[in-house]
């Protein structure tokens, strides 16, 4: 047994568990305090760009959500038509006097959707994004997968020994959308087209069907390509590469926004207004700071008990 300052006595296993848990929780809340604050500063300090004139790299866009020609998704728990969703299924578990909600299912969609503003449209690739949706629903039931989002079966679940809690969030078509992430544009001749590399690849492909290559360029029909015939092969490949380059330049420009390729840069999506999102992030930072102080006090108290051994 270990006696703590003030008189409480804890068993050795429970003491070391509480010490490790409170110490790790303090460190995690410290990290969360500064990460939430940094996210808020990114949101506040990054100027809003228009899709048509946005620079390549980290940008902030604001517009509204569109499907881009796709059929709406159906959320798996509440069957809500949407363009993005995230869900969690938790089971209420009892172990002696211990009670807790434990996650048994979770997931989210990663199908791209459109952000449209007054100047154009941009595909949003949501994989890896930190999403802050306004639309959120939570309810309970006695099945692992709910039959209806309105059926409250807390009493029935308690009677038969099974109780589940469902949480679902989603973005709908037509909702406002704030996006902070990595912006890229493709098509319209924006990408560097290496015609020499493409010509070499074309020749390599032609060599794979050598009989057909001979039929096209072996003018004297001697079964091989001499120097002059080989020059004709190279000229034809260069012409084909240039044709492909011209064709690529005619393709429409497609804009996309996704997770930045560099660590530390944000990728945030939200249907909150920019100022509302900033306040939400700052509240989360302040709440984490308060939790860190409480967890730190508990950890310090336990460390004092350890030093007295």
PDB file of C-alpha atoms in Angstrom:
ATOM      1  CA  UNK A   1       0.000   0.000   0.000  1.00  0.00           C
ATOM      2  CA  UNK A   2       1.131   3.574  -0.745  1.00  0.00           C
ATOM      3  CA  UNK A   3       0.097   6.516   1.415  1.00  0.00           C
ATOM      4  CA  UNK A   4      -0.438   9.818  -0.388  1.00  0.00           C
ATOM      5  CA  UNK A   5      -0.067  13.332   1.012  1.00  0.00           C
ATOM      6  CA  UNK A   6      -3.198  14.130   3.000  1.00  0.00           C
ATOM      7  CA  UNK A   7      -3.765  10.596   4.230  1.00  0.00           C
ATOM      8  CA  UNK A   8      -5.357   8.502   1.379  1.00  0.00           C
ATOM      9  CA  UNK A   9      -3.876   5.028   0.915  1.00  0.00           C
ATOM     10  CA  UNK A  10      -3.852   3.253  -2.468  1.00  0.00           C
ATOM     11  CA  UNK A  11      -2.884  -0.254  -3.463  1.00  0.00           C
ATOM     12  CA  UNK A  12       0.388  -0.467  -5.401  1.00  0.00           C
ATOM     13  CA  UNK A  13      -1.128  -1.581  -8.758  1.00  0.00           C
ATOM     14  CA  UNK A  14      -3.851   1.071  -8.657  1.00  0.00           C
ATOM     15  CA  UNK A  15      -1.358   3.767  -7.626  1.00  0.00           C
ATOM     16  CA  UNK A  16       0.966   3.101 -10.561  1.00  0.00           C
ATOM     17  CA  UNK A  17      -1.974   2.887 -12.974  1.00  0.00           C
ATOM     18  CA  UNK A  18      -3.321   6.253 -11.732  1.00  0.00           C
ATOM     19  CA  UNK A  19       0.150   7.795 -11.903  1.00  0.00           C
ATOM     20  CA  UNK A  20       0.746   6.663 -15.494  1.00  0.00           C
ATOM     21  CA  UNK A  21      -2.766   7.603 -16.624  1.00  0.00           C
ATOM     22  CA  UNK A  22      -2.728  11.108 -15.111  1.00  0.00           C
ATOM     23  CA  UNK A  23       0.774  11.819 -16.426  1.00  0.00           C
ATOM     24  CA  UNK A  24      -0.043  10.709 -19.968  1.00  0.00           C
ATOM     25  CA  UNK A  25      -3.359  12.574 -19.867  1.00  0.00           C
ATOM     26  CA  UNK A  26      -1.546  15.753 -18.826  1.00  0.00           C
ATOM     27  CA  UNK A  27       0.879  15.468 -21.751  1.00  0.00           C
ATOM     28  CA  UNK A  28      -1.927  14.727 -24.234  1.00  0.00           C
ATOM     29  CA  UNK A  29      -4.001  17.675 -23.052  1.00  0.00           C
ATOM     30  CA  UNK A  30      -0.927  19.916 -23.290  1.00  0.00           C
ATOM     31  CA  UNK A  31      -0.484  18.855 -26.915  1.00  0.00           C
ATOM     32  CA  UNK A  32      -4.194  19.340 -27.634  1.00  0.00           C
ATOM     33  CA  UNK A  33      -4.171  22.819 -26.052  1.00  0.00           C
ATOM     34  CA  UNK A  34      -1.522  24.088 -28.434  1.00  0.00           C
ATOM     35  CA  UNK A  35      -2.739  22.124 -31.491  1.00  0.00           C
ATOM     36  CA  UNK A  36      -6.286  23.565 -31.154  1.00  0.00           C
ATOM     37  CA  UNK A  37      -4.859  27.048 -30.679  1.00  0.00           C
ATOM     38  CA  UNK A  38      -2.622  26.629 -33.711  1.00  0.00           C
ATOM     39  CA  UNK A  39      -5.581  25.478 -35.815  1.00  0.00           C
ATOM     40  CA  UNK A  40      -7.521  28.579 -34.729  1.00  0.00           C
ATOM     41  CA  UNK A  41      -4.608  30.805 -35.742  1.00  0.00           C
ATOM     42  CA  UNK A  42      -4.427  29.121 -39.165  1.00  0.00           C
ATOM     43  CA  UNK A  43      -8.155  29.756 -39.667  1.00  0.00           C
ATOM     44  CA  UNK A  44      -7.888  33.392 -38.558  1.00  0.00           C
ATOM     45  CA  UNK A  45      -4.662  34.329 -40.370  1.00  0.00           C
ATOM     46  CA  UNK A  46      -5.082  32.582 -43.754  1.00  0.00           C
ATOM     47  CA  UNK A  47      -6.759  34.924 -46.292  1.00  0.00           C
ATOM     48  CA  UNK A  48      -9.770  33.570 -48.176  1.00  0.00           C
ATOM     49  CA  UNK A  49      -9.107  32.842 -51.869  1.00  0.00           C
ATOM     50  CA  UNK A  50     -11.451  32.447 -54.819  1.00  0.00           C
ATOM     51  CA  UNK A  51     -11.327  29.140 -56.676  1.00  0.00           C
ATOM     52  CA  UNK A  52     -10.533  30.799 -60.021  1.00  0.00           C
ATOM     53  CA  UNK A  53      -7.527  32.751 -58.694  1.00  0.00           C
ATOM     54  CA  UNK A  54      -6.281  30.526 -55.851  1.00  0.00           C
ATOM     55  CA  UNK A  55      -2.541  29.878 -55.725  1.00  0.00           C
ATOM     56  CA  UNK A  56      -1.151  26.374 -55.666  1.00  0.00           C
ATOM     57  CA  UNK A  57      -0.482  25.192 -52.110  1.00  0.00           C
ATOM     58  CA  UNK A  58      -2.150  25.920 -48.788  1.00  0.00           C
ATOM     59  CA  UNK A  59      -5.303  28.012 -49.297  1.00  0.00           C
ATOM     60  CA  UNK A  60      -8.577  28.864 -47.599  1.00  0.00           C
ATOM     61  CA  UNK A  61     -11.797  28.578 -49.608  1.00  0.00           C
ATOM     62  CA  UNK A  62     -15.406  29.343 -48.783  1.00  0.00           C
ATOM     63  CA  UNK A  63     -18.451  28.328 -50.782  1.00  0.00           C
ATOM     64  CA  UNK A  64     -21.179  25.715 -50.614  1.00  0.00           C
ATOM     65  CA  UNK A  65     -21.344  21.933 -50.957  1.00  0.00           C
ATOM     66  CA  UNK A  66     -22.383  20.266 -54.233  1.00  0.00           C
ATOM     67  CA  UNK A  67     -22.500  16.651 -55.356  1.00  0.00           C
ATOM     68  CA  UNK A  68     -20.665  17.163 -58.637  1.00  0.00           C
ATOM     69  CA  UNK A  69     -22.990  14.871 -60.568  1.00  0.00           C
ATOM     70  CA  UNK A  70     -22.953  12.037 -58.001  1.00  0.00           C
ATOM     71  CA  UNK A  71     -26.006  10.628 -56.295  1.00  0.00           C
ATOM     72  CA  UNK A  72     -26.188  11.612 -52.600  1.00  0.00           C
ATOM     73  CA  UNK A  73     -24.692   9.242 -50.056  1.00  0.00           C
ATOM     74  CA  UNK A  74     -26.969   7.665 -47.439  1.00  0.00           C
ATOM     75  CA  UNK A  75     -25.590   7.774 -43.916  1.00  0.00           C
ATOM     76  CA  UNK A  76     -25.363   4.234 -42.463  1.00  0.00           C
ATOM     77  CA  UNK A  77     -27.101   4.871 -39.116  1.00  0.00           C
ATOM     78  CA  UNK A  78     -29.790   7.534 -39.615  1.00  0.00           C
ATOM     79  CA  UNK A  79     -30.219   7.028 -43.397  1.00  0.00           C
ATOM     80  CA  UNK A  80     -29.752  10.753 -44.021  1.00  0.00           C
ATOM     81  CA  UNK A  81     -29.029  11.854 -47.627  1.00  0.00           C
ATOM     82  CA  UNK A  82     -25.689  13.650 -47.505  1.00  0.00           C
ATOM     83  CA  UNK A  83     -22.357  14.164 -49.264  1.00  0.00           C
ATOM     84  CA  UNK A  84     -20.143  13.257 -46.289  1.00  0.00           C
ATOM     85  CA  UNK A  85     -20.792  11.419 -43.025  1.00  0.00           C
ATOM     86  CA  UNK A  86     -19.029  10.157 -39.910  1.00  0.00           C
ATOM     87  CA  UNK A  87     -20.524   7.675 -37.440  1.00  0.00           C
ATOM     88  CA  UNK A  88     -19.741   5.927 -34.168  1.00  0.00           C
ATOM     89  CA  UNK A  89     -21.490   3.001 -32.476  1.00  0.00           C
ATOM     90  CA  UNK A  90     -20.750   2.528 -28.762  1.00  0.00           C
ATOM     91  CA  UNK A  91     -21.763  -0.329 -26.460  1.00  0.00           C
ATOM     92  CA  UNK A  92     -22.480   0.196 -22.764  1.00  0.00           C
ATOM     93  CA  UNK A  93     -20.409  -2.334 -20.834  1.00  0.00           C
ATOM     94  CA  UNK A  94     -20.439  -3.292 -17.157  1.00  0.00           C
ATOM     95  CA  UNK A  95     -17.599  -4.936 -15.261  1.00  0.00           C
ATOM     96  CA  UNK A  96     -18.293  -5.047 -11.556  1.00  0.00           C
ATOM     97  CA  UNK A  97     -18.691  -1.454 -10.457  1.00  0.00           C
ATOM     98  CA  UNK A  98     -17.063  -0.194 -13.621  1.00  0.00           C
ATOM     99  CA  UNK A  99     -19.330   1.257 -16.328  1.00  0.00           C
ATOM    100  CA  UNK A 100     -18.220   2.659 -19.667  1.00  0.00           C
ATOM    101  CA  UNK A 101     -19.216   3.322 -23.260  1.00  0.00           C
ATOM    102  CA  UNK A 102     -16.847   1.459 -25.590  1.00  0.00           C
ATOM    103  CA  UNK A 103     -16.654   2.082 -29.352  1.00  0.00           C
ATOM    104  CA  UNK A 104     -17.503  -1.039 -31.377  1.00  0.00           C
ATOM    105  CA  UNK A 105     -18.019   0.491 -34.837  1.00  0.00           C
ATOM    106  CA  UNK A 106     -16.897   3.722 -36.465  1.00  0.00           C
ATOM    107  CA  UNK A 107     -16.198   5.078 -39.902  1.00  0.00           C
ATOM    108  CA  UNK A 108     -16.619   7.931 -42.315  1.00  0.00           C
ATOM    109  CA  UNK A 109     -17.029   8.476 -46.047  1.00  0.00           C
ATOM    110  CA  UNK A 110     -14.137   9.531 -48.259  1.00  0.00           C
ATOM    111  CA  UNK A 111     -15.895  10.129 -51.597  1.00  0.00           C
ATOM    112  CA  UNK A 112     -14.940  13.531 -53.084  1.00  0.00           C
ATOM    113  CA  UNK A 113     -17.532  16.295 -53.392  1.00  0.00           C
ATOM    114  CA  UNK A 114     -17.530  19.828 -54.766  1.00  0.00           C
ATOM    115  CA  UNK A 115     -17.006  23.196 -53.164  1.00  0.00           C
ATOM    116  CA  UNK A 116     -18.465  25.922 -55.389  1.00  0.00           C
ATOM    117  CA  UNK A 117     -18.027  29.652 -55.064  1.00  0.00           C
ATOM    118  CA  UNK A 118     -18.953  32.559 -57.340  1.00  0.00           C
ATOM    119  CA  UNK A 119     -15.903  31.964 -59.563  1.00  0.00           C
ATOM    120  CA  UNK A 120     -15.686  28.199 -60.011  1.00  0.00           C
ATOM    121  CA  UNK A 121     -15.656  24.770 -58.424  1.00  0.00           C
ATOM    122  CA  UNK A 122     -13.090  22.682 -56.581  1.00  0.00           C
ATOM    123  CA  UNK A 123     -13.155  18.972 -55.742  1.00  0.00           C
ATOM    124  CA  UNK A 124     -12.753  18.300 -52.016  1.00  0.00           C
ATOM    125  CA  UNK A 125     -10.965  15.029 -51.218  1.00  0.00           C
ATOM    126  CA  UNK A 126     -11.970  14.558 -47.546  1.00  0.00           C
ATOM    127  CA  UNK A 127      -9.648  11.688 -46.618  1.00  0.00           C
ATOM    128  CA  UNK A 128      -7.488  12.788 -43.696  1.00  0.00           C
ATOM    129  CA  UNK A 129      -9.469  15.973 -43.027  1.00  0.00           C
ATOM    130  CA  UNK A 130     -10.399  17.370 -39.634  1.00  0.00           C
ATOM    131  CA  UNK A 131     -14.130  17.902 -40.148  1.00  0.00           C
ATOM    132  CA  UNK A 132     -16.350  20.107 -37.964  1.00  0.00           C
ATOM    133  CA  UNK A 133     -19.994  19.587 -39.048  1.00  0.00           C
ATOM    134  CA  UNK A 134     -22.967  21.377 -37.508  1.00  0.00           C
ATOM    135  CA  UNK A 135     -25.381  18.527 -38.174  1.00  0.00           C
ATOM    136  CA  UNK A 136     -25.049  15.884 -35.459  1.00  0.00           C
ATOM    137  CA  UNK A 137     -27.423  13.325 -34.013  1.00  0.00           C
ATOM    138  CA  UNK A 138     -27.055  11.013 -31.004  1.00  0.00           C
ATOM    139  CA  UNK A 139     -29.538   8.409 -29.780  1.00  0.00           C
ATOM    140  CA  UNK A 140     -29.651   4.994 -28.113  1.00  0.00           C
ATOM    141  CA  UNK A 141     -30.987   1.558 -28.918  1.00  0.00           C
ATOM    142  CA  UNK A 142     -30.658  -2.140 -28.130  1.00  0.00           C
ATOM    143  CA  UNK A 143     -29.167  -3.273 -31.481  1.00  0.00           C
ATOM    144  CA  UNK A 144     -25.654  -2.919 -32.776  1.00  0.00           C
ATOM    145  CA  UNK A 145     -27.086  -1.266 -35.911  1.00  0.00           C
ATOM    146  CA  UNK A 146     -30.166   0.904 -35.283  1.00  0.00           C
ATOM    147  CA  UNK A 147     -33.501   0.417 -36.969  1.00  0.00           C
ATOM    148  CA  UNK A 148     -34.531   4.057 -36.612  1.00  0.00           C
ATOM    149  CA  UNK A 149     -32.884   7.236 -35.317  1.00  0.00           C
ATOM    150  CA  UNK A 150     -36.056   8.098 -33.397  1.00  0.00           C
ATOM    151  CA  UNK A 151     -36.555   4.853 -31.499  1.00  0.00           C
ATOM    152  CA  UNK A 152     -35.397   5.454 -27.930  1.00  0.00           C
ATOM    153  CA  UNK A 153     -34.970   2.045 -26.292  1.00  0.00           C
ATOM    154  CA  UNK A 154     -32.883   2.870 -23.234  1.00  0.00           C
ATOM    155  CA  UNK A 155     -35.275   1.069 -20.857  1.00  0.00           C
ATOM    156  CA  UNK A 156     -35.582  -1.985 -23.113  1.00  0.00           C
ATOM    157  CA  UNK A 157     -31.811  -2.119 -23.507  1.00  0.00           C
ATOM    158  CA  UNK A 158     -31.367  -2.006 -19.751  1.00  0.00           C
ATOM    159  CA  UNK A 159     -33.865  -4.852 -19.291  1.00  0.00           C
ATOM    160  CA  UNK A 160     -32.288  -7.208 -21.825  1.00  0.00           C
ATOM    161  CA  UNK A 161     -28.732  -6.286 -20.930  1.00  0.00           C
ATOM    162  CA  UNK A 162     -27.666  -4.612 -24.165  1.00  0.00           C
ATOM    163  CA  UNK A 163     -27.466  -0.898 -24.750  1.00  0.00           C
ATOM    164  CA  UNK A 164     -25.936   0.952 -27.673  1.00  0.00           C
ATOM    165  CA  UNK A 165     -25.351   4.622 -28.363  1.00  0.00           C
ATOM    166  CA  UNK A 166     -25.206   5.947 -31.930  1.00  0.00           C
ATOM    167  CA  UNK A 167     -23.603   9.192 -33.055  1.00  0.00           C
ATOM    168  CA  UNK A 168     -23.678  10.475 -36.616  1.00  0.00           C
ATOM    169  CA  UNK A 169     -22.540  13.706 -38.292  1.00  0.00           C
ATOM    170  CA  UNK A 170     -22.928  14.758 -41.909  1.00  0.00           C
ATOM    171  CA  UNK A 171     -22.619  17.481 -44.552  1.00  0.00           C
ATOM    172  CA  UNK A 172     -25.578  18.100 -46.864  1.00  0.00           C
ATOM    173  CA  UNK A 173     -25.739  19.389 -50.406  1.00  0.00           C
ATOM    174  CA  UNK A 174     -26.245  23.152 -50.465  1.00  0.00           C
ATOM    175  CA  UNK A 175     -24.724  23.713 -47.019  1.00  0.00           C
ATOM    176  CA  UNK A 176     -22.028  26.380 -46.630  1.00  0.00           C
ATOM    177  CA  UNK A 177     -18.493  25.006 -46.574  1.00  0.00           C
ATOM    178  CA  UNK A 178     -15.248  26.355 -45.168  1.00  0.00           C
ATOM    179  CA  UNK A 179     -12.115  24.533 -46.395  1.00  0.00           C
ATOM    180  CA  UNK A 180      -8.462  24.996 -45.456  1.00  0.00           C
ATOM    181  CA  UNK A 181      -6.082  22.606 -47.195  1.00  0.00           C
ATOM    182  CA  UNK A 182      -3.725  21.909 -50.092  1.00  0.00           C
ATOM    183  CA  UNK A 183      -4.974  23.303 -53.410  1.00  0.00           C
ATOM    184  CA  UNK A 184      -3.866  21.837 -56.763  1.00  0.00           C
ATOM    185  CA  UNK A 185      -4.947  22.440 -60.367  1.00  0.00           C
ATOM    186  CA  UNK A 186      -4.519  19.961 -63.213  1.00  0.00           C
ATOM    187  CA  UNK A 187      -5.235  20.155 -66.923  1.00  0.00           C
ATOM    188  CA  UNK A 188      -5.245  23.111 -69.269  1.00  0.00           C
ATOM    189  CA  UNK A 189      -1.523  22.770 -69.942  1.00  0.00           C
ATOM    190  CA  UNK A 190      -0.592  23.463 -66.313  1.00  0.00           C
ATOM    191  CA  UNK A 191       1.525  20.329 -65.902  1.00  0.00           C
ATOM    192  CA  UNK A 192       4.966  20.167 -67.479  1.00  0.00           C
ATOM    193  CA  UNK A 193       4.765  17.692 -70.364  1.00  0.00           C
ATOM    194  CA  UNK A 194       8.104  16.002 -71.118  1.00  0.00           C
ATOM    195  CA  UNK A 195       7.689  15.207 -74.808  1.00  0.00           C
ATOM    196  CA  UNK A 196      11.086  13.468 -75.005  1.00  0.00           C
ATOM    197  CA  UNK A 197      10.224  11.116 -72.169  1.00  0.00           C
ATOM    198  CA  UNK A 198       6.820  10.405 -73.717  1.00  0.00           C
ATOM    199  CA  UNK A 199       8.460   9.767 -77.115  1.00  0.00           C
ATOM    200  CA  UNK A 200      10.829   7.228 -75.535  1.00  0.00           C
ATOM    201  CA  UNK A 201       7.894   5.480 -73.899  1.00  0.00           C
ATOM    202  CA  UNK A 202       6.040   5.382 -77.222  1.00  0.00           C
ATOM    203  CA  UNK A 203       9.037   3.769 -78.934  1.00  0.00           C
ATOM    204  CA  UNK A 204       9.271   1.236 -76.074  1.00  0.00           C
ATOM    205  CA  UNK A 205       5.603   0.373 -76.548  1.00  0.00           C
ATOM    206  CA  UNK A 206       6.080  -0.020 -80.289  1.00  0.00           C
ATOM    207  CA  UNK A 207       9.068  -2.324 -79.743  1.00  0.00           C
ATOM    208  CA  UNK A 208       6.852  -4.602 -77.655  1.00  0.00           C
ATOM    209  CA  UNK A 209       4.995  -5.384 -80.907  1.00  0.00           C
ATOM    210  CA  UNK A 210       8.052  -5.643 -83.133  1.00  0.00           C
ATOM    211  CA  UNK A 211       6.365  -7.340 -86.139  1.00  0.00           C
ATOM    212  CA  UNK A 212       3.921  -4.436 -86.366  1.00  0.00           C
ATOM    213  CA  UNK A 213       6.829  -1.961 -86.025  1.00  0.00           C
ATOM    214  CA  UNK A 214       8.594  -3.635 -88.973  1.00  0.00           C
ATOM    215  CA  UNK A 215       5.403  -3.605 -91.032  1.00  0.00           C
ATOM    216  CA  UNK A 216       5.124   0.176 -90.524  1.00  0.00           C
ATOM    217  CA  UNK A 217       8.732   1.301 -90.978  1.00  0.00           C
ATOM    218  CA  UNK A 218      10.737  -1.456 -92.765  1.00  0.00           C
ATOM    219  CA  UNK A 219      10.573   0.141 -96.227  1.00  0.00           C
ATOM    220  CA  UNK A 220      12.979  -2.215 -97.981  1.00  0.00           C
ATOM    221  CA  UNK A 221      11.448  -5.329 -96.417  1.00  0.00           C
ATOM    222  CA  UNK A 222      14.764  -6.808 -95.251  1.00  0.00           C
ATOM    223  CA  UNK A 223      13.439  -7.779 -91.813  1.00  0.00           C
ATOM    224  CA  UNK A 224      15.307  -5.117 -89.861  1.00  0.00           C
ATOM    225  CA  UNK A 225      15.386  -1.361 -89.327  1.00  0.00           C
ATOM    226  CA  UNK A 226      18.372   0.454 -90.769  1.00  0.00           C
ATOM    227  CA  UNK A 227      19.552   3.895 -89.618  1.00  0.00           C
ATOM    228  CA  UNK A 228      17.282   5.841 -91.947  1.00  0.00           C
ATOM    229  CA  UNK A 229      14.236   3.759 -91.004  1.00  0.00           C
ATOM    230  CA  UNK A 230      15.082   4.148 -87.315  1.00  0.00           C
ATOM    231  CA  UNK A 231      15.151   7.926 -87.749  1.00  0.00           C
ATOM    232  CA  UNK A 232      11.653   7.673 -89.193  1.00  0.00           C
ATOM    233  CA  UNK A 233      10.567   5.713 -86.090  1.00  0.00           C
ATOM    234  CA  UNK A 234      11.965   8.459 -83.842  1.00  0.00           C
ATOM    235  CA  UNK A 235      10.309  11.202 -85.888  1.00  0.00           C
ATOM    236  CA  UNK A 236       6.956   9.419 -85.759  1.00  0.00           C
ATOM    237  CA  UNK A 237       7.261   8.934 -81.985  1.00  0.00           C
ATOM    238  CA  UNK A 238       8.155  12.629 -81.503  1.00  0.00           C
ATOM    239  CA  UNK A 239       5.132  13.631 -83.592  1.00  0.00           C
ATOM    240  CA  UNK A 240       2.840  11.390 -81.528  1.00  0.00           C
ATOM    241  CA  UNK A 241       4.270  12.784 -78.271  1.00  0.00           C
ATOM    242  CA  UNK A 242       3.619  16.344 -79.474  1.00  0.00           C
ATOM    243  CA  UNK A 243       0.055  15.402 -80.417  1.00  0.00           C
ATOM    244  CA  UNK A 244      -0.518  14.049 -76.904  1.00  0.00           C
ATOM    245  CA  UNK A 245       0.951  17.218 -75.405  1.00  0.00           C
ATOM    246  CA  UNK A 246      -1.407  19.396 -77.461  1.00  0.00           C
ATOM    247  CA  UNK A 247      -4.341  17.198 -76.478  1.00  0.00           C
ATOM    248  CA  UNK A 248      -3.439  17.455 -72.772  1.00  0.00           C
ATOM    249  CA  UNK A 249      -3.318  21.248 -73.047  1.00  0.00           C
ATOM    250  CA  UNK A 250      -6.924  21.256 -74.285  1.00  0.00           C
ATOM    251  CA  UNK A 251      -8.203  19.365 -71.231  1.00  0.00           C
ATOM    252  CA  UNK A 252     -10.297  21.492 -68.831  1.00  0.00           C
ATOM    253  CA  UNK A 253      -8.674  22.699 -65.633  1.00  0.00           C
ATOM    254  CA  UNK A 254      -9.691  20.620 -62.591  1.00  0.00           C
ATOM    255  CA  UNK A 255      -9.108  22.051 -59.113  1.00  0.00           C
ATOM    256  CA  UNK A 256      -8.849  19.882 -56.005  1.00  0.00           C
ATOM    257  CA  UNK A 257      -8.217  20.447 -52.315  1.00  0.00           C
ATOM    258  CA  UNK A 258      -6.956  17.738 -49.991  1.00  0.00           C
ATOM    259  CA  UNK A 259      -4.528  16.820 -47.252  1.00  0.00           C
ATOM    260  CA  UNK A 260      -1.223  18.746 -47.435  1.00  0.00           C
ATOM    261  CA  UNK A 261       1.856  16.689 -48.344  1.00  0.00           C
ATOM    262  CA  UNK A 262       3.829  18.222 -45.449  1.00  0.00           C
ATOM    263  CA  UNK A 263       3.385  17.454 -41.756  1.00  0.00           C
ATOM    264  CA  UNK A 264       2.111  20.232 -39.543  1.00  0.00           C
ATOM    265  CA  UNK A 265      -0.067  21.909 -42.167  1.00  0.00           C
ATOM    266  CA  UNK A 266      -3.826  21.892 -41.512  1.00  0.00           C
ATOM    267  CA  UNK A 267      -6.629  20.263 -43.470  1.00  0.00           C
ATOM    268  CA  UNK A 268      -9.913  21.530 -42.018  1.00  0.00           C
ATOM    269  CA  UNK A 269     -13.461  21.278 -43.365  1.00  0.00           C
ATOM    270  CA  UNK A 270     -16.515  22.789 -41.720  1.00  0.00           C
ATOM    271  CA  UNK A 271     -20.011  24.039 -42.466  1.00  0.00           C
ATOM    272  CA  UNK A 272     -19.535  26.641 -39.699  1.00  0.00           C
ATOM    273  CA  UNK A 273     -18.748  30.219 -40.585  1.00  0.00           C
ATOM    274  CA  UNK A 274     -15.038  31.032 -40.305  1.00  0.00           C
ATOM    275  CA  UNK A 275     -15.506  33.075 -37.117  1.00  0.00           C
ATOM    276  CA  UNK A 276     -17.668  30.376 -35.523  1.00  0.00           C
ATOM    277  CA  UNK A 277     -15.073  27.738 -36.351  1.00  0.00           C
ATOM    278  CA  UNK A 278     -12.304  29.865 -34.867  1.00  0.00           C
ATOM    279  CA  UNK A 279     -14.267  30.351 -31.642  1.00  0.00           C
ATOM    280  CA  UNK A 280     -14.984  26.620 -31.464  1.00  0.00           C
ATOM    281  CA  UNK A 281     -11.291  25.758 -31.805  1.00  0.00           C
ATOM    282  CA  UNK A 282     -10.330  28.320 -29.167  1.00  0.00           C
ATOM    283  CA  UNK A 283     -12.962  26.907 -26.784  1.00  0.00           C
ATOM    284  CA  UNK A 284     -11.518  23.445 -27.319  1.00  0.00           C
ATOM    285  CA  UNK A 285      -8.048  24.822 -26.586  1.00  0.00           C
ATOM    286  CA  UNK A 286      -9.256  26.517 -23.387  1.00  0.00           C
ATOM    287  CA  UNK A 287     -11.075  23.369 -22.272  1.00  0.00           C
ATOM    288  CA  UNK A 288      -7.945  21.289 -22.902  1.00  0.00           C
ATOM    289  CA  UNK A 289      -5.887  23.785 -20.896  1.00  0.00           C
ATOM    290  CA  UNK A 290      -8.275  23.507 -17.942  1.00  0.00           C
ATOM    291  CA  UNK A 291      -8.221  19.710 -18.169  1.00  0.00           C
ATOM    292  CA  UNK A 292      -4.411  19.751 -18.354  1.00  0.00           C
ATOM    293  CA  UNK A 293      -4.206  21.807 -15.159  1.00  0.00           C
ATOM    294  CA  UNK A 294      -6.512  19.415 -13.294  1.00  0.00           C
ATOM    295  CA  UNK A 295      -4.750  16.307 -14.617  1.00  0.00           C
ATOM    296  CA  UNK A 296      -1.387  17.892 -13.861  1.00  0.00           C
ATOM    297  CA  UNK A 297      -2.419  18.597 -10.254  1.00  0.00           C
ATOM    298  CA  UNK A 298      -3.519  14.971  -9.847  1.00  0.00           C
ATOM    299  CA  UNK A 299      -0.293  13.709 -11.412  1.00  0.00           C
ATOM    300  CA  UNK A 300       1.793  16.007  -9.181  1.00  0.00           C
ATOM    301  CA  UNK A 301      -0.028  14.756  -6.087  1.00  0.00           C
ATOM    302  CA  UNK A 302       0.694  11.147  -7.065  1.00  0.00           C
ATOM    303  CA  UNK A 303       4.335  11.930  -7.851  1.00  0.00           C
ATOM    304  CA  UNK A 304       4.682  13.448  -4.349  1.00  0.00           C
ATOM    305  CA  UNK A 305       3.419  10.178  -2.933  1.00  0.00           C
ATOM    306  CA  UNK A 306       5.997   8.290  -4.969  1.00  0.00           C
ATOM    307  CA  UNK A 307       8.841  10.535  -3.772  1.00  0.00           C
ATOM    308  CA  UNK A 308       7.895   9.846  -0.170  1.00  0.00           C
ATOM    309  CA  UNK A 309       8.567   6.125  -0.551  1.00  0.00           C
TER     310      UNK A 309
END
